Each structure stands twice: as C-alpha cells, then as structure tokens.
C-alpha cells in the first residue's frame, strides 16, 4: 500500500511546508479554487503551531497557557495560479508582535521561484474561560520570537 502525503514540513528554519495540489482542489477548468488557498494557509498555520509547541500537542500547550488563539484577520494577495499535481512551498515567519496579537506572513512559491501567493494571518490571544483578550503569555512570546522574520526584528523592536 502506498500512502501519499499532500503536505509535509520540509524545513524548520525557515519554516517551510510543501504542498501538492489535488484534483479535488480545482474547479472544472482545472485551476485551484480561490477558497482552497485559505485552507492551505490555515493548514500551514496548524503545522507552524505544532512546531512552536516543540513536541507538545499544541492544544495542550495552549491549555497550559490558559489561552485560545482565534484568527482575527487574514489577508491574501494572489500572484499566480495552480493546477492539479503542482507542488509548491509555503514559507512563514512571524512579522509583527503586538500586546495581544501577532501576524504570521506566509509566501507561496513553486520550485522555479514563481510566486503563487502572499498571505498574512493575525491570531489574537484570549483567556480560555473569560473569552476576553489577554496579553501574549511569556512562553508564547518566546516561541514567536524564534520564528520572527529577520526584517521584522530590525524594523520593530517594540511590542504594541
């Protein structure tokens, strides 16, 4: 039996996930549905979070911090199209860290360097039982700093 993975981590520094387009991701013309890109990015973020938790299950890690992290915003810019069987890489860094939230920047490229998409995902920290925003806990802040973009580190040293 052959098991095919359509997504896997290929690098941890920088953090890169390789993805293969499935036929079911595409419209009748054979082009990836626009909505699938949100799924690709959110799946990337799930793997990124698992890496931040350093071997612990991410949901358990969040529970230990007494927070949840819903996404408060997402933005996309599309640079190219994808078709069935195309492989592409999603590379991500932490861009900006604020008091309660932060941004993850994600770039999608094919092996030849052709840009596919740029995305920004903005989670916010909320207290688990109170459901109100809360400052980013120190352990999470430390994990975020590990994945901070070199450009972001030199451009903004302060948290807002």
Short mmCIF file of C-alpha atoms in Angstrom, two decimals:
data_model
loop_
_atom_site.label_atom_id
_atom_site.label_comp_id
_atom_site.label_asym_id
_atom_site.label_seq_id
_atom_site.Cartn_x
_atom_site.Cartn_y
_atom_site.Cartn_z
CA UNK A 1 0.00 0.00 0.00
CA UNK A 2 1.32 3.43 -0.93
CA UNK A 3 0.47 6.37 1.29
CA UNK A 4 0.72 9.77 -0.34
CA UNK A 5 1.07 12.90 1.74
CA UNK A 6 -0.22 16.08 0.19
CA UNK A 7 1.51 18.25 2.77
CA UNK A 8 4.66 17.94 4.86
CA UNK A 9 7.31 20.05 6.59
CA UNK A 10 10.49 20.33 4.51
CA UNK A 11 12.38 22.88 6.65
CA UNK A 12 12.19 24.15 10.19
CA UNK A 13 14.45 27.19 9.75
CA UNK A 14 12.95 28.86 7.85
CA UNK A 15 9.67 27.05 8.42
CA UNK A 16 8.55 25.59 5.08
CA UNK A 17 5.66 23.29 4.21
CA UNK A 18 5.49 21.59 0.79
CA UNK A 19 2.04 21.01 -0.62
CA UNK A 20 0.74 19.12 -3.65
CA UNK A 21 -2.46 20.23 -5.38
CA UNK A 22 -5.13 17.57 -5.58
CA UNK A 23 -7.66 17.37 -8.40
CA UNK A 24 -10.44 17.94 -5.86
CA UNK A 25 -8.88 21.34 -5.02
CA UNK A 26 -9.67 22.59 -8.52
CA UNK A 27 -12.64 23.98 -10.43
CA UNK A 28 -13.89 22.45 -13.73
CA UNK A 29 -11.23 24.46 -15.63
CA UNK A 30 -8.54 22.72 -13.57
CA UNK A 31 -7.45 25.79 -11.58
CA UNK A 32 -7.31 25.76 -7.77
CA UNK A 33 -10.44 27.30 -6.21
CA UNK A 34 -9.66 30.63 -4.54
CA UNK A 35 -11.18 29.37 -1.28
CA UNK A 36 -8.71 26.47 -1.17
CA UNK A 37 -5.90 28.95 -0.57
CA UNK A 38 -7.43 29.81 2.82
CA UNK A 39 -7.40 26.08 3.63
CA UNK A 40 -3.76 25.79 2.52
CA UNK A 41 -2.75 28.75 4.71
CA UNK A 42 -4.69 27.58 7.77
CA UNK A 43 -3.22 24.10 7.40
CA UNK A 44 0.26 25.69 7.25
CA UNK A 45 -0.52 27.63 10.45
CA UNK A 46 -1.54 24.39 12.20
CA UNK A 47 1.84 22.83 11.36
CA UNK A 48 3.59 26.07 12.35
CA UNK A 49 1.85 25.98 15.75
CA UNK A 50 2.90 22.36 16.26
CA UNK A 51 6.50 23.43 15.66
CA UNK A 52 6.15 26.30 18.16
CA UNK A 53 4.95 23.86 20.84
CA UNK A 54 8.24 21.92 20.49
CA UNK A 55 6.92 18.39 20.63
CA UNK A 56 3.96 19.02 22.89
CA UNK A 57 0.48 18.84 21.35
CA UNK A 58 -0.35 22.43 20.50
CA UNK A 59 -3.87 22.32 22.01
CA UNK A 60 -2.40 21.01 25.28
CA UNK A 61 0.29 23.70 25.16
CA UNK A 62 -2.38 26.40 24.75
CA UNK A 63 -4.37 24.92 27.65
CA UNK A 64 -1.26 25.14 29.84
CA UNK A 65 -1.06 28.85 28.92
CA UNK A 66 -4.81 29.25 29.66
CA UNK A 67 -5.44 30.88 26.28
CA UNK A 68 -7.05 30.30 22.90
CA UNK A 69 -5.92 31.97 19.68
CA UNK A 70 -8.74 32.58 17.20
CA UNK A 71 -7.81 34.29 13.94
CA UNK A 72 -8.94 37.92 13.93
CA UNK A 73 -7.86 38.63 10.38
CA UNK A 74 -6.50 37.14 7.16
CA UNK A 75 -5.27 38.85 4.01
CA UNK A 76 -4.26 37.40 0.65
CA UNK A 77 -2.57 38.60 -2.50
CA UNK A 78 -2.50 36.21 -5.43
CA UNK A 79 0.43 36.23 -7.86
CA UNK A 80 -0.21 33.06 -9.88
CA UNK A 81 -2.45 30.06 -10.38
CA UNK A 82 -2.01 26.39 -9.52
CA UNK A 83 -3.23 23.24 -11.29
CA UNK A 84 -3.59 19.56 -10.28
CA UNK A 85 -0.33 17.86 -9.27
CA UNK A 86 1.51 21.21 -8.90
CA UNK A 87 3.82 21.26 -5.90
CA UNK A 88 4.51 24.49 -4.06
CA UNK A 89 6.15 25.62 -0.83
CA UNK A 90 4.64 27.80 1.86
CA UNK A 91 7.26 29.65 3.90
CA UNK A 92 6.30 31.55 7.04
CA UNK A 93 7.71 33.96 9.60
CA UNK A 94 6.32 35.98 12.46
CA UNK A 95 6.13 39.53 11.14
CA UNK A 96 4.84 41.72 13.94
CA UNK A 97 4.13 41.09 17.61
CA UNK A 98 1.70 43.31 19.47
CA UNK A 99 0.45 43.14 23.06
CA UNK A 100 -2.47 40.75 22.39
CA UNK A 101 -1.94 39.61 18.81
CA UNK A 102 0.67 38.95 16.18
CA UNK A 103 1.00 38.43 12.42
CA UNK A 104 2.33 35.44 10.52
CA UNK A 105 3.46 36.20 6.98
CA UNK A 106 3.28 33.33 4.50
CA UNK A 107 4.69 33.24 0.98
CA UNK A 108 3.83 30.54 -1.54
CA UNK A 109 6.29 29.71 -4.34
CA UNK A 110 6.90 26.93 -6.80
CA UNK A 111 10.29 25.20 -7.17
CA UNK A 112 11.26 27.52 -10.03
CA UNK A 113 10.75 30.55 -7.75
CA UNK A 114 7.43 31.62 -9.30
CA UNK A 115 5.36 33.39 -6.64
CA UNK A 116 1.88 32.00 -6.07
CA UNK A 117 0.57 33.94 -3.08
CA UNK A 118 1.33 36.15 -0.13
CA UNK A 119 -0.80 35.90 2.99
CA UNK A 120 -1.00 37.36 6.47
CA UNK A 121 -2.75 35.60 9.35
CA UNK A 122 -3.42 37.54 12.56
CA UNK A 123 -4.34 35.47 15.65
CA UNK A 124 -5.33 37.13 18.91
CA UNK A 125 -4.84 35.76 22.43
CA UNK A 126 -7.95 35.40 24.54
CA UNK A 127 -8.29 33.94 28.02
CA UNK A 128 -9.73 30.47 27.79
CA UNK A 129 -12.69 30.83 30.14
CA UNK A 130 -13.23 34.59 30.18
CA UNK A 131 -13.20 34.99 26.36
CA UNK A 132 -11.57 38.41 26.58
CA UNK A 133 -8.29 39.41 25.02
CA UNK A 134 -5.21 38.91 27.11
CA UNK A 135 -1.54 39.80 26.68
CA UNK A 136 0.62 37.25 24.89
CA UNK A 137 1.98 34.91 27.61
CA UNK A 138 5.80 34.87 28.01
CA UNK A 139 6.17 31.24 26.79
CA UNK A 140 4.22 32.05 23.62
CA UNK A 141 6.17 35.26 23.14
CA UNK A 142 9.42 33.29 23.36
CA UNK A 143 8.15 30.79 20.77
CA UNK A 144 7.06 33.61 18.45
CA UNK A 145 10.47 35.30 18.70
CA UNK A 146 12.11 32.07 17.47
CA UNK A 147 10.23 32.44 14.18
CA UNK A 148 10.48 36.20 13.83
CA UNK A 149 11.41 37.42 10.39
CA UNK A 150 14.92 38.92 10.33
CA UNK A 151 13.47 42.02 8.64
CA UNK A 152 10.78 42.36 11.34
CA UNK A 153 13.40 42.11 14.09
CA UNK A 154 15.38 45.04 12.71
CA UNK A 155 12.34 47.16 11.83
CA UNK A 156 10.35 46.97 15.05
CA UNK A 157 11.81 46.10 18.36
CA UNK A 158 8.80 47.12 20.41
CA UNK A 159 5.53 45.42 21.19
CA UNK A 160 2.33 47.41 20.91
#
